[in-house]
mmCIF file with all atom_site columns, N, CA and C in Angstrom:
data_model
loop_
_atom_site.group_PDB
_atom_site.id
_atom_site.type_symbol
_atom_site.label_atom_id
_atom_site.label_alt_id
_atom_site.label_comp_id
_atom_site.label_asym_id
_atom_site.label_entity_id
_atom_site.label_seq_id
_atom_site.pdbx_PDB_ins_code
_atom_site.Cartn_x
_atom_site.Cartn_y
_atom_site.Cartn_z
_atom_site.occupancy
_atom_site.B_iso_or_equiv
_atom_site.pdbx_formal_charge
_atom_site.auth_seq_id
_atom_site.auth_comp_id
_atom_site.auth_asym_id
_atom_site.auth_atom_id
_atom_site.pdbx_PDB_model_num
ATOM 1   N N  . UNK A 1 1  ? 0.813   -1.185 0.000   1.00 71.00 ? 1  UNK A N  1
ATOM 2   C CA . UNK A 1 1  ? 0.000   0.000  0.000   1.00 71.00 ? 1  UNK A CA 1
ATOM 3   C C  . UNK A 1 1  ? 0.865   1.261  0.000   1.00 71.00 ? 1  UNK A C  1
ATOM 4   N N  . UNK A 1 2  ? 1.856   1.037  1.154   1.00 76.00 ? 2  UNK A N  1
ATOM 5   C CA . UNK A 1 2  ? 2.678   2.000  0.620   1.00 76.00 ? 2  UNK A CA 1
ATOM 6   C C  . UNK A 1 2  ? 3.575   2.193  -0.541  1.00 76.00 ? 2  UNK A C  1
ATOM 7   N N  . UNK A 1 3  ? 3.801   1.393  -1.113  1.00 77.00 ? 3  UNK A N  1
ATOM 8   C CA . UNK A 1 3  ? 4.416   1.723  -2.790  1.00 77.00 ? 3  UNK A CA 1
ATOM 9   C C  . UNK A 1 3  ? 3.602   2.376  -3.474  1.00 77.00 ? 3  UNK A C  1
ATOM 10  N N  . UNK A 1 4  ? 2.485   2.128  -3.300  1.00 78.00 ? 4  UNK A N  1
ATOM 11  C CA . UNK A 1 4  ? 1.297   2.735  -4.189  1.00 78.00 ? 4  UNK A CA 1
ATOM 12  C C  . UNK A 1 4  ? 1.056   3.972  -4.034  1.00 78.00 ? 4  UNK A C  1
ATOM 13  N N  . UNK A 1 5  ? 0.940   4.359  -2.740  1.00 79.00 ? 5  UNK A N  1
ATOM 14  C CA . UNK A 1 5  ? 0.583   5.604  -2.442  1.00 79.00 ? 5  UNK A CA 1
ATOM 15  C C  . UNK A 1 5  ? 1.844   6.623  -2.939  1.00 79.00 ? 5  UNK A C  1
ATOM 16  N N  . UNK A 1 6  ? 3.653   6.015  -2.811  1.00 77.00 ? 6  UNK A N  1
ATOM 17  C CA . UNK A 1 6  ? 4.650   6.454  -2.984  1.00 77.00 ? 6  UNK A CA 1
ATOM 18  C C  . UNK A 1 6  ? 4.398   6.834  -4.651  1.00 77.00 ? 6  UNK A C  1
ATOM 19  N N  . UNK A 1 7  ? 4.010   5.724  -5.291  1.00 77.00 ? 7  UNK A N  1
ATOM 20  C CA . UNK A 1 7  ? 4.190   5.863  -6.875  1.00 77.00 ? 7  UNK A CA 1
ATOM 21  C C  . UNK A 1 7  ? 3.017   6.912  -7.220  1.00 77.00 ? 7  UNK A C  1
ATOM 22  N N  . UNK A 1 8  ? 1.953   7.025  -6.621  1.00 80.00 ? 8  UNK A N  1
ATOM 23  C CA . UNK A 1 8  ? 0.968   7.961  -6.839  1.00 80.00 ? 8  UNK A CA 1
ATOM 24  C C  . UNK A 1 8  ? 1.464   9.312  -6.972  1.00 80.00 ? 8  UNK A C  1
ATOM 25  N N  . UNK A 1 9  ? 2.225   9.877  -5.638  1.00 81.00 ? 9  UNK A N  1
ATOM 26  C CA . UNK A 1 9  ? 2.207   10.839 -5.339  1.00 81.00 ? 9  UNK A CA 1
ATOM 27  C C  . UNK A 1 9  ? 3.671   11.445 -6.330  1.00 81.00 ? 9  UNK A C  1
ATOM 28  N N  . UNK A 1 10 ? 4.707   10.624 -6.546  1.00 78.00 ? 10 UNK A N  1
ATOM 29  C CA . UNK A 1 10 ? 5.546   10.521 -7.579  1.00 78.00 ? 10 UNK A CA 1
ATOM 30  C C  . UNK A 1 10 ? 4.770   11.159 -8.819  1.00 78.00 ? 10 UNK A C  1
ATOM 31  N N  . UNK A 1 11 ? 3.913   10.115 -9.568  1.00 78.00 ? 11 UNK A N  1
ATOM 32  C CA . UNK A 1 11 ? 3.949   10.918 -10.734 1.00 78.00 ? 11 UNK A CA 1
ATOM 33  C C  . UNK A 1 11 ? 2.670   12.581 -10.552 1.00 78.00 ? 11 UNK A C  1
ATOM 34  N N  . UNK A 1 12 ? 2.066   13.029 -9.199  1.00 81.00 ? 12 UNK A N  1
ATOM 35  C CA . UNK A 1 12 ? 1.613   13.739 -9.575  1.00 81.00 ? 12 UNK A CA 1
ATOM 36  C C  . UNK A 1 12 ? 2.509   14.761 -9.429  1.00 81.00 ? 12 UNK A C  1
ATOM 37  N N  . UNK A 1 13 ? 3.742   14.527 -8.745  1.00 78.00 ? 13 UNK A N  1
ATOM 38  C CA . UNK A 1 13 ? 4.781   15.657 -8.504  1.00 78.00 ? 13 UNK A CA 1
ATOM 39  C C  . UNK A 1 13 ? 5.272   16.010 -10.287 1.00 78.00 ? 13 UNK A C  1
ATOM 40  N N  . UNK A 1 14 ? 5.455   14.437 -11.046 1.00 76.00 ? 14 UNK A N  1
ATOM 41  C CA . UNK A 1 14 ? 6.089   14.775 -12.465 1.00 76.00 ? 14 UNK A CA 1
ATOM 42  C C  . UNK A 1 14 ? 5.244   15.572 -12.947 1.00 76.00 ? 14 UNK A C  1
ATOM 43  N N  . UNK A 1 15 ? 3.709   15.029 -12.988 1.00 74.00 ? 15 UNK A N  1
ATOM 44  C CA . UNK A 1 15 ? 2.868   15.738 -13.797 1.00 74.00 ? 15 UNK A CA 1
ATOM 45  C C  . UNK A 1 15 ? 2.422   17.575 -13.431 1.00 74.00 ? 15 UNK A C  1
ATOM 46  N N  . UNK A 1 16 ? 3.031   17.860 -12.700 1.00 74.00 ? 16 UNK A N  1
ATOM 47  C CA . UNK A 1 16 ? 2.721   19.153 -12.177 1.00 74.00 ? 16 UNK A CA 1
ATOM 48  C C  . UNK A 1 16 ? 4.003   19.389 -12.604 1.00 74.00 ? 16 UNK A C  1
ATOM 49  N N  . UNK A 1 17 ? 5.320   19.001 -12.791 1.00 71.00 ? 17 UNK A N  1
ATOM 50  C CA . UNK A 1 17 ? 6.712   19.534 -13.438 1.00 71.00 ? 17 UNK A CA 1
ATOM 51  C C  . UNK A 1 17 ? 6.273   19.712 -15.156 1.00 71.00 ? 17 UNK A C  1
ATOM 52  N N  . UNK A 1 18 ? 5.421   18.687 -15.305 1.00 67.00 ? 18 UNK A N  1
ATOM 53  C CA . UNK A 1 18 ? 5.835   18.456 -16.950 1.00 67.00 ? 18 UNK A CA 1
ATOM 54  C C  . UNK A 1 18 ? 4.703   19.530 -17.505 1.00 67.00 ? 18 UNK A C  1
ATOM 55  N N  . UNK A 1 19 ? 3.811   19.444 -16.804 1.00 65.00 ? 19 UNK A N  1
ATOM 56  C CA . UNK A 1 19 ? 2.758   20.589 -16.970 1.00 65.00 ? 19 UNK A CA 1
ATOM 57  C C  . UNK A 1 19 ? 3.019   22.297 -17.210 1.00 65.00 ? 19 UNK A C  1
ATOM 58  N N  . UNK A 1 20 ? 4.285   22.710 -16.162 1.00 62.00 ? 20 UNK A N  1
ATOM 59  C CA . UNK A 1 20 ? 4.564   23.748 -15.799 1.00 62.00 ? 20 UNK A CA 1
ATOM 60  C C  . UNK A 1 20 ? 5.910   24.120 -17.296 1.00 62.00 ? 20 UNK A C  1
ATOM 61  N N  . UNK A 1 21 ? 5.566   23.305 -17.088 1.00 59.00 ? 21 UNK A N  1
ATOM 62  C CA . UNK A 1 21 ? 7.244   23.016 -18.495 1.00 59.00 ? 21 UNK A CA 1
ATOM 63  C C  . UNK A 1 21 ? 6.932   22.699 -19.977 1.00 59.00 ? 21 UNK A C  1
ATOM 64  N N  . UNK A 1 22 ? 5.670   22.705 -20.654 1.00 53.00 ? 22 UNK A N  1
ATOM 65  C CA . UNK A 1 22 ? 5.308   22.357 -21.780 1.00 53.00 ? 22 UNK A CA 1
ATOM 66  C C  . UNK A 1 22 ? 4.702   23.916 -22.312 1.00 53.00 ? 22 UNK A C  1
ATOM 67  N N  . UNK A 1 23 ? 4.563   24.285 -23.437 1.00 52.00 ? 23 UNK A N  1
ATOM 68  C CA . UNK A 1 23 ? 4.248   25.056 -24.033 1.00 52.00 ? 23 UNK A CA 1
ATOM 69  C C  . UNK A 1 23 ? 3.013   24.239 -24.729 1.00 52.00 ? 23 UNK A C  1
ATOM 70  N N  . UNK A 1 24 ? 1.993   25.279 -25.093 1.00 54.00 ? 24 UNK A N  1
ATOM 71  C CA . UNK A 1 24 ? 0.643   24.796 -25.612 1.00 54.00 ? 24 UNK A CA 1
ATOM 72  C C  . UNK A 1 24 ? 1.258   23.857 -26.966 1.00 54.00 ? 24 UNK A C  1
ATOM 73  N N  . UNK A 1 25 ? 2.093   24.000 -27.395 1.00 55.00 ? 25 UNK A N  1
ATOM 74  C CA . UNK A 1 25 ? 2.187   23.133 -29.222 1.00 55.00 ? 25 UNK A CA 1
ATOM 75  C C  . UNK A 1 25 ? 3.403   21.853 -29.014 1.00 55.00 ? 25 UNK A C  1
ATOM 76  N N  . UNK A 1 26 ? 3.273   21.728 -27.316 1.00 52.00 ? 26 UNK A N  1
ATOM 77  C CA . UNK A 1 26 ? 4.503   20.144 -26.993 1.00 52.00 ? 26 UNK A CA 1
ATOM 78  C C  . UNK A 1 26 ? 5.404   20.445 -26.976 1.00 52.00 ? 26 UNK A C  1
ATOM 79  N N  . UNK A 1 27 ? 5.716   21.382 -27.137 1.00 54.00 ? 27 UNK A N  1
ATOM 80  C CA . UNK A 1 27 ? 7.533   22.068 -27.006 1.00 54.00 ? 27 UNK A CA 1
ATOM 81  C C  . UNK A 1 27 ? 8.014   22.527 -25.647 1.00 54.00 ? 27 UNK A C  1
ATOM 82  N N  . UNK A 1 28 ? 8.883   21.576 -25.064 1.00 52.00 ? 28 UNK A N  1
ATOM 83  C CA . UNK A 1 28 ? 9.356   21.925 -23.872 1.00 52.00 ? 28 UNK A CA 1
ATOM 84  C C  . UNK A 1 28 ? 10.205  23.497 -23.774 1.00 52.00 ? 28 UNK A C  1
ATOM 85  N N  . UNK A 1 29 ? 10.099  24.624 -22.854 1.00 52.00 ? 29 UNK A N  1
ATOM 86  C CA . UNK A 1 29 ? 9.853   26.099 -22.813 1.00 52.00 ? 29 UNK A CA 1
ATOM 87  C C  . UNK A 1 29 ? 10.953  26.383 -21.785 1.00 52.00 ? 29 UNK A C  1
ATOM 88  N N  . UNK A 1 30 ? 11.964  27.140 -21.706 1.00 52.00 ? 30 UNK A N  1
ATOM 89  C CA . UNK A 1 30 ? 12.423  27.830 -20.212 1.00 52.00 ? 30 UNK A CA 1
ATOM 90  C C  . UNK A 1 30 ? 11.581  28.878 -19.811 1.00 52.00 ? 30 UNK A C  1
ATOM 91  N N  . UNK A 1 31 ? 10.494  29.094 -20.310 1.00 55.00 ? 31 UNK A N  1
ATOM 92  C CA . UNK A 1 31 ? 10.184  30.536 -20.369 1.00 55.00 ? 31 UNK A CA 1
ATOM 93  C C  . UNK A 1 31 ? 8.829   30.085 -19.255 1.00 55.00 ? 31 UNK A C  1
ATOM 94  N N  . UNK A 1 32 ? 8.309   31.086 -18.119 1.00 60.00 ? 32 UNK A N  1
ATOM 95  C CA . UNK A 1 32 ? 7.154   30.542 -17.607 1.00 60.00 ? 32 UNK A CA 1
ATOM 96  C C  . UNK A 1 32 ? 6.084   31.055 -17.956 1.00 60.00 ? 32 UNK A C  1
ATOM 97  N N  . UNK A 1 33 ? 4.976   30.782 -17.751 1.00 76.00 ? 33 UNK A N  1
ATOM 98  C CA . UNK A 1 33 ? 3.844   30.527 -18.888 1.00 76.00 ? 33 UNK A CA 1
ATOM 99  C C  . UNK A 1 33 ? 2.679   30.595 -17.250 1.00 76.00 ? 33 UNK A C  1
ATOM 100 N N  . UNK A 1 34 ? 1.835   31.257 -17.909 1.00 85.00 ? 34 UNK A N  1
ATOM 101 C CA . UNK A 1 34 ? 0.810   31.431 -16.791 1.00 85.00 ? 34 UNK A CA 1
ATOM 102 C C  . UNK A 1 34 ? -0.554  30.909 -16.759 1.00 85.00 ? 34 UNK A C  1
ATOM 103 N N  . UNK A 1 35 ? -0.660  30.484 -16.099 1.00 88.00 ? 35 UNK A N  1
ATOM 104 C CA . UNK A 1 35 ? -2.125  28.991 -16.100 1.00 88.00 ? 35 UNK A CA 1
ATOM 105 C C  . UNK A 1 35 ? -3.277  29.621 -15.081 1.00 88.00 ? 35 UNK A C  1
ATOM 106 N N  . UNK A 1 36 ? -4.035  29.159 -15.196 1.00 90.00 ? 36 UNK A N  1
ATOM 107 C CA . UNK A 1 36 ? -5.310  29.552 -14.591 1.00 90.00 ? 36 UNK A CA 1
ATOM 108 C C  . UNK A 1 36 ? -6.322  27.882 -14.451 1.00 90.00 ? 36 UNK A C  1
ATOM 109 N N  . UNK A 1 37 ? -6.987  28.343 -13.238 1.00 90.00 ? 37 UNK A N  1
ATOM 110 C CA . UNK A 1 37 ? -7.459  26.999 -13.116 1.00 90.00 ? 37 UNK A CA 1
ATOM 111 C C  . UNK A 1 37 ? -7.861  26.241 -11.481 1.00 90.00 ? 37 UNK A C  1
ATOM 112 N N  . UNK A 1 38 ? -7.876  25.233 -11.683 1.00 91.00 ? 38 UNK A N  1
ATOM 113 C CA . UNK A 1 38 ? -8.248  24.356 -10.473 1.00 91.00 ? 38 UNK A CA 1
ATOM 114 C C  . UNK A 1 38 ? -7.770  23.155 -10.410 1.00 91.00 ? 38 UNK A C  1
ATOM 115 N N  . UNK A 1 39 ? -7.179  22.541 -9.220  1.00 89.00 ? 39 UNK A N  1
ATOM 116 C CA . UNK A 1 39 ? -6.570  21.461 -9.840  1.00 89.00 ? 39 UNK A CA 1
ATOM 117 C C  . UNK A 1 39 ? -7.044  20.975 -8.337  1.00 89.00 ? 39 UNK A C  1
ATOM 118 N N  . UNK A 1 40 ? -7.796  19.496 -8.264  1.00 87.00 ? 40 UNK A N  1
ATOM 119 C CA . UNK A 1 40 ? -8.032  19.024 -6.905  1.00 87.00 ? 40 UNK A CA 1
ATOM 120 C C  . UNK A 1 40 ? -7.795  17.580 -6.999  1.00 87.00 ? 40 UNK A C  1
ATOM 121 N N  . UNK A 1 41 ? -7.113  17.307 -5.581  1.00 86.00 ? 41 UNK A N  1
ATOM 122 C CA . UNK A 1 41 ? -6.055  16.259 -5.350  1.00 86.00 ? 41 UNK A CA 1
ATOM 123 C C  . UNK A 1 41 ? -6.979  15.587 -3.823  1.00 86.00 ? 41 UNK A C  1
ATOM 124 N N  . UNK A 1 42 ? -6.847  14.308 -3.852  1.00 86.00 ? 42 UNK A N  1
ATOM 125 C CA . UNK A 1 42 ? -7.437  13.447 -2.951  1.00 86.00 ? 42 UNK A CA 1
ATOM 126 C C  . UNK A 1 42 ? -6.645  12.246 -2.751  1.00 86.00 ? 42 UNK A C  1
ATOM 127 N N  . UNK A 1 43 ? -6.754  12.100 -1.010  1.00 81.00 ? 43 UNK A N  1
ATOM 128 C CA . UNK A 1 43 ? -6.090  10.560 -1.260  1.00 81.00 ? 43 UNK A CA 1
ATOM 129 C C  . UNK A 1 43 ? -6.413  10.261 0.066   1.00 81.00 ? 43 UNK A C  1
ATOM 130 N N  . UNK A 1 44 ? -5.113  9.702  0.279   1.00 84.00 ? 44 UNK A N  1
ATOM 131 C CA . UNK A 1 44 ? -4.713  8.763  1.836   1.00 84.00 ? 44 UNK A CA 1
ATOM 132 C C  . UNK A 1 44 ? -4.225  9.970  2.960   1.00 84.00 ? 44 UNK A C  1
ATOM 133 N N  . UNK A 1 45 ? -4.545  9.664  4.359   1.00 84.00 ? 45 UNK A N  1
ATOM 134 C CA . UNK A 1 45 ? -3.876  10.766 5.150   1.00 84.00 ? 45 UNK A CA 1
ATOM 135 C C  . UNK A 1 45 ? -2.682  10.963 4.786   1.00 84.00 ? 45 UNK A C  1
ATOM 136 N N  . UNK A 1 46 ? -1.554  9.831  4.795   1.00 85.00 ? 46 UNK A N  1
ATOM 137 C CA . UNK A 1 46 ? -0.464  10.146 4.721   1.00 85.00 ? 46 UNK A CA 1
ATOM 138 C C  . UNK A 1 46 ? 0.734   10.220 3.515   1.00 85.00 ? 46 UNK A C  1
ATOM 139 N N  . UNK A 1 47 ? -0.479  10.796 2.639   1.00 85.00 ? 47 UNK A N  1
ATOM 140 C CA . UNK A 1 47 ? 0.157   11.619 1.134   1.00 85.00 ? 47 UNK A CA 1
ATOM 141 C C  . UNK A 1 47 ? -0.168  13.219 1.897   1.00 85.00 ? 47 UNK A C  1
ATOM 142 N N  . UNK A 1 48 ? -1.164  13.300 2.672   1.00 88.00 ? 48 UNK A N  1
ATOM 143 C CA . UNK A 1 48 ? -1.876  14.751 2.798   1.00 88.00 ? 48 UNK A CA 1
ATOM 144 C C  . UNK A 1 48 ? -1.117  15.759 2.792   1.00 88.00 ? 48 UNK A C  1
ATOM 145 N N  . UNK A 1 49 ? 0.421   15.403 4.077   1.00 89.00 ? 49 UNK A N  1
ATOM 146 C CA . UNK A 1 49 ? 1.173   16.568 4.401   1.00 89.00 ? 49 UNK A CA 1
ATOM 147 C C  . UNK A 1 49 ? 2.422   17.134 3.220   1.00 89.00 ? 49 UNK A C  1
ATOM 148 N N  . UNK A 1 50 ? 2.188   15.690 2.644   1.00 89.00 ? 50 UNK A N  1
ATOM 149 C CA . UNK A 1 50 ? 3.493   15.799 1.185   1.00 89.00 ? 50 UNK A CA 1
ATOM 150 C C  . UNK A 1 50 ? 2.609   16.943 0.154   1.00 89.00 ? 50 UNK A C  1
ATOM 151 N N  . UNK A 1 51 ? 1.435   16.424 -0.024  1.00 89.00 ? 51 UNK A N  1
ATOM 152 C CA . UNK A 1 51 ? 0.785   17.149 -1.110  1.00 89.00 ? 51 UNK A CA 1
ATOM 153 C C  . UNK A 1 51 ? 0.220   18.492 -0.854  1.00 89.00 ? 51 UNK A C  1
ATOM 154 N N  . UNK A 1 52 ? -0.044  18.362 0.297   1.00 90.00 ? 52 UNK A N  1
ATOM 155 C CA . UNK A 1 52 ? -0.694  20.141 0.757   1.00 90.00 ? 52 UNK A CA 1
ATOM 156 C C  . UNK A 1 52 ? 0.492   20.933 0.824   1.00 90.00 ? 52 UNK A C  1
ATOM 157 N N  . UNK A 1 53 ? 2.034   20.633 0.931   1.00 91.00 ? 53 UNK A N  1
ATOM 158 C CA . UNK A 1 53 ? 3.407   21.093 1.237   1.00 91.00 ? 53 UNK A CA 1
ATOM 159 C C  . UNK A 1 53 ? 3.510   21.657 -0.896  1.00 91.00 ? 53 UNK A C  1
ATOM 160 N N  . UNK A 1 54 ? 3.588   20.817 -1.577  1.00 91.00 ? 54 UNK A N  1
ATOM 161 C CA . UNK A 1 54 ? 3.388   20.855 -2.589  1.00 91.00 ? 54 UNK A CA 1
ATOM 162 C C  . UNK A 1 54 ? 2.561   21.751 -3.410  1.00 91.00 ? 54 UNK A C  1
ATOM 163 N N  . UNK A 1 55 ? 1.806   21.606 -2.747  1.00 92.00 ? 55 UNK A N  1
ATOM 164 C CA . UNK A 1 55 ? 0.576   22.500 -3.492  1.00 92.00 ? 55 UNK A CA 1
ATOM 165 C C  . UNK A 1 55 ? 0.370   23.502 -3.397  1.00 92.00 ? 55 UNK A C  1
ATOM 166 N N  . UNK A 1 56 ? 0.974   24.212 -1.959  1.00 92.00 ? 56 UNK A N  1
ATOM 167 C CA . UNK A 1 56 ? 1.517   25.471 -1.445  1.00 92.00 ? 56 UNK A CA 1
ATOM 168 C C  . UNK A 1 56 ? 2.436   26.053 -2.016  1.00 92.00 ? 56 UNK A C  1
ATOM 169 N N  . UNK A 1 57 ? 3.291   25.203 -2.211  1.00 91.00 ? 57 UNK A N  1
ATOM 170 C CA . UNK A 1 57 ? 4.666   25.628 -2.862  1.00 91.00 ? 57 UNK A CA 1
ATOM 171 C C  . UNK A 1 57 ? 4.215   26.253 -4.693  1.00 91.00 ? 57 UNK A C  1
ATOM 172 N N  . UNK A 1 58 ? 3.184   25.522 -5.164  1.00 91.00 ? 58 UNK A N  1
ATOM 173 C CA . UNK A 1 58 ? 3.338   25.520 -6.651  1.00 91.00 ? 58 UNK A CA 1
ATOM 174 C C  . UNK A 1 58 ? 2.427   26.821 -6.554  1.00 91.00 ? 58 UNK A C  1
ATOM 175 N N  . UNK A 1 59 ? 1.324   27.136 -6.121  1.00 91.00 ? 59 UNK A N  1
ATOM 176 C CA . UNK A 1 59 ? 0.185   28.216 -5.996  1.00 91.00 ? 59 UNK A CA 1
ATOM 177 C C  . UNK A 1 59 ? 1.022   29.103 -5.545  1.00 91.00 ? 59 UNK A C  1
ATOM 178 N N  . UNK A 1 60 ? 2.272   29.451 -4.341  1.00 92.00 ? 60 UNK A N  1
ATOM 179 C CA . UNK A 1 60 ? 3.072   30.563 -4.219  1.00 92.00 ? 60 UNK A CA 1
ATOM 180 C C  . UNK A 1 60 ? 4.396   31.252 -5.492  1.00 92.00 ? 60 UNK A C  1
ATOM 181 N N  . UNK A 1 61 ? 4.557   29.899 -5.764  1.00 90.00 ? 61 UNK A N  1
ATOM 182 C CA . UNK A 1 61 ? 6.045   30.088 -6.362  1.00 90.00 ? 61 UNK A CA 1
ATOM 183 C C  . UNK A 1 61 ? 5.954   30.278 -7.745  1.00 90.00 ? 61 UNK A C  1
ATOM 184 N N  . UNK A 1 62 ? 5.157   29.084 -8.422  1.00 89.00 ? 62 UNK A N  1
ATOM 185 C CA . UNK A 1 62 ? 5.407   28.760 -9.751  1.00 89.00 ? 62 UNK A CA 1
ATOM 186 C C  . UNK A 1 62 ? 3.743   29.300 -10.308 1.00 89.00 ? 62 UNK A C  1
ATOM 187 N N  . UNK A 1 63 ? 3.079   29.342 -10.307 1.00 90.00 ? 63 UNK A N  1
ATOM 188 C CA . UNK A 1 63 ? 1.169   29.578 -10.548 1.00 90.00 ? 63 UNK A CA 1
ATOM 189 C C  . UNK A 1 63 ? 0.601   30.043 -9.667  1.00 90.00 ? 63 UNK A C  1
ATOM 190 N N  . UNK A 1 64 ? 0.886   31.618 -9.599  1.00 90.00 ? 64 UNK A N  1
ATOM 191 C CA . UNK A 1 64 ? -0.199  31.621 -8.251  1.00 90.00 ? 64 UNK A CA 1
ATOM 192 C C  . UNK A 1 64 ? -1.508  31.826 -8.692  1.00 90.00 ? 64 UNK A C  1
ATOM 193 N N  . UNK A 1 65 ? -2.012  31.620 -10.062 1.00 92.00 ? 65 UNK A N  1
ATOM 194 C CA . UNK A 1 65 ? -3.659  31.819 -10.691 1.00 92.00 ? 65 UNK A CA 1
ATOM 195 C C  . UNK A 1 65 ? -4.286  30.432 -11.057 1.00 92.00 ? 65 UNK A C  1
ATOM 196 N N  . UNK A 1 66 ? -3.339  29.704 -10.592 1.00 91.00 ? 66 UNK A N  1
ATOM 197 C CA . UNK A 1 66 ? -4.027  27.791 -9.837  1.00 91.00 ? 66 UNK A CA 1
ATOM 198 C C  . UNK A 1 66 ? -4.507  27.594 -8.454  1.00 91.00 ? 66 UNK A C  1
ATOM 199 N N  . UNK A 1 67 ? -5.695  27.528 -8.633  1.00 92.00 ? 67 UNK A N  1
ATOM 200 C CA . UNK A 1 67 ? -5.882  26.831 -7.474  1.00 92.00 ? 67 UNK A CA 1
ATOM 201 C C  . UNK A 1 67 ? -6.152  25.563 -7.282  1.00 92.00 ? 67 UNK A C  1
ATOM 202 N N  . UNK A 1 68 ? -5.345  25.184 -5.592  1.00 91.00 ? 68 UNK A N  1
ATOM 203 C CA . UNK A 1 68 ? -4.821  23.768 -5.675  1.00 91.00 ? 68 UNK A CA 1
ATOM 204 C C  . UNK A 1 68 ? -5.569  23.379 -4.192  1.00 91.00 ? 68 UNK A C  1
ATOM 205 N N  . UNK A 1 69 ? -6.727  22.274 -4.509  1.00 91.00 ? 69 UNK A N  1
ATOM 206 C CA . UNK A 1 69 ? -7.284  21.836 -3.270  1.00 91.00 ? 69 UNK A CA 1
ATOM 207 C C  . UNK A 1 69 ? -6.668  20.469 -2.986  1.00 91.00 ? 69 UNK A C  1
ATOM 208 N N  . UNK A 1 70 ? -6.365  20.513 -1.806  1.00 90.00 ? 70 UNK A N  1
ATOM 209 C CA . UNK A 1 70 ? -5.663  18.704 -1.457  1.00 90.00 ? 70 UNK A CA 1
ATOM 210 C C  . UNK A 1 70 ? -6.977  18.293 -0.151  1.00 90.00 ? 70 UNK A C  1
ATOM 211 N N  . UNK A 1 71 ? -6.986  16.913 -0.635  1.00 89.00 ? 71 UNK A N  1
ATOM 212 C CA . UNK A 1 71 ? -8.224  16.693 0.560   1.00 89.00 ? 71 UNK A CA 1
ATOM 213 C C  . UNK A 1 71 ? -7.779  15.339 1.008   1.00 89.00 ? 71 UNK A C  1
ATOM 214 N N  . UNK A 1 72 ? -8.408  15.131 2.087   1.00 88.00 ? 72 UNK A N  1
ATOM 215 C CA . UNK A 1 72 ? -7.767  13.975 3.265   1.00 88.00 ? 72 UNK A CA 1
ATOM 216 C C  . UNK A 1 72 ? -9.058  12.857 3.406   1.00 88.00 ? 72 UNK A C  1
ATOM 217 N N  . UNK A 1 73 ? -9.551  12.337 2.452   1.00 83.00 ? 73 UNK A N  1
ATOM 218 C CA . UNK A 1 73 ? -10.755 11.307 2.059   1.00 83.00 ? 73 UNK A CA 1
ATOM 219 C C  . UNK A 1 73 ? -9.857  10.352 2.415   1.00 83.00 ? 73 UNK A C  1
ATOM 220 N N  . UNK A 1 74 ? -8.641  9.939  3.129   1.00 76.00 ? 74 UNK A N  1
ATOM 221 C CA . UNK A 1 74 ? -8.612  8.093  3.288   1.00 76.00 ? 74 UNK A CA 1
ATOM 222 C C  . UNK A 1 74 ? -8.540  7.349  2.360   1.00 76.00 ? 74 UNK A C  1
ATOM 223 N N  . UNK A 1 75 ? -7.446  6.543  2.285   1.00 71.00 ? 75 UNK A N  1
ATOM 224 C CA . UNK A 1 75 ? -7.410  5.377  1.329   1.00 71.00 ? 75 UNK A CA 1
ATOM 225 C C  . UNK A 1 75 ? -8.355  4.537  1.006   1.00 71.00 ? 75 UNK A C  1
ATOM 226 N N  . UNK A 1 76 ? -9.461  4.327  1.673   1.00 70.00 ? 76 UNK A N  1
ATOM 227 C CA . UNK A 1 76 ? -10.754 3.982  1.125   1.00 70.00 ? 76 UNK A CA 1
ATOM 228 C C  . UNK A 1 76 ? -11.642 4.764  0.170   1.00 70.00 ? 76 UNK A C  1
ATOM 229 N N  . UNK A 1 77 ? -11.214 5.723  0.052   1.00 63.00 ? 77 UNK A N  1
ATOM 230 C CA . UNK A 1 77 ? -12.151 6.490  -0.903  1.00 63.00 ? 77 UNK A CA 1
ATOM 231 C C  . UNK A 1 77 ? -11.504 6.592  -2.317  1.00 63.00 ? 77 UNK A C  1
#
């Protein structure tokens, strides 16, 4: 269970890199690029503090016109 939750939270870290890093026509960009939006994340308690740490970080630093909800629904959900 925990690999799973590890590999989960892995690629949503890539997919929020590769996201931030693509230009609309697939062409990887140095240049930053400004997004707008909502992006909501759910899991297990103990992804919660990795991903709310994360999600803080990306809405301050890198997008602050994303908003990023992380929610604590339990590995059962």
């Amino acid at each position: 269970m925990l690999k799973k939750t590890l590999a989960l939270t892995l690629f949503i870290v890539i997919a929020f890199s590769a996201a931030a890093c693509t230009a609309s026509n697939g062409q990887t960009t140095n240049q930053s690029s400004t997004l707008s939006g909502k992006v909501i994340v759910d899991g297990s308690g103990t992804v919660f503090p990795l991903m709310a740490h994360i999600a803080e970080q990306y809405m301050t630093k890198e997008q602050p016109d994303v908003d990023v909800q992380v929610g604590r629904a339990g590995s059962s959900a």
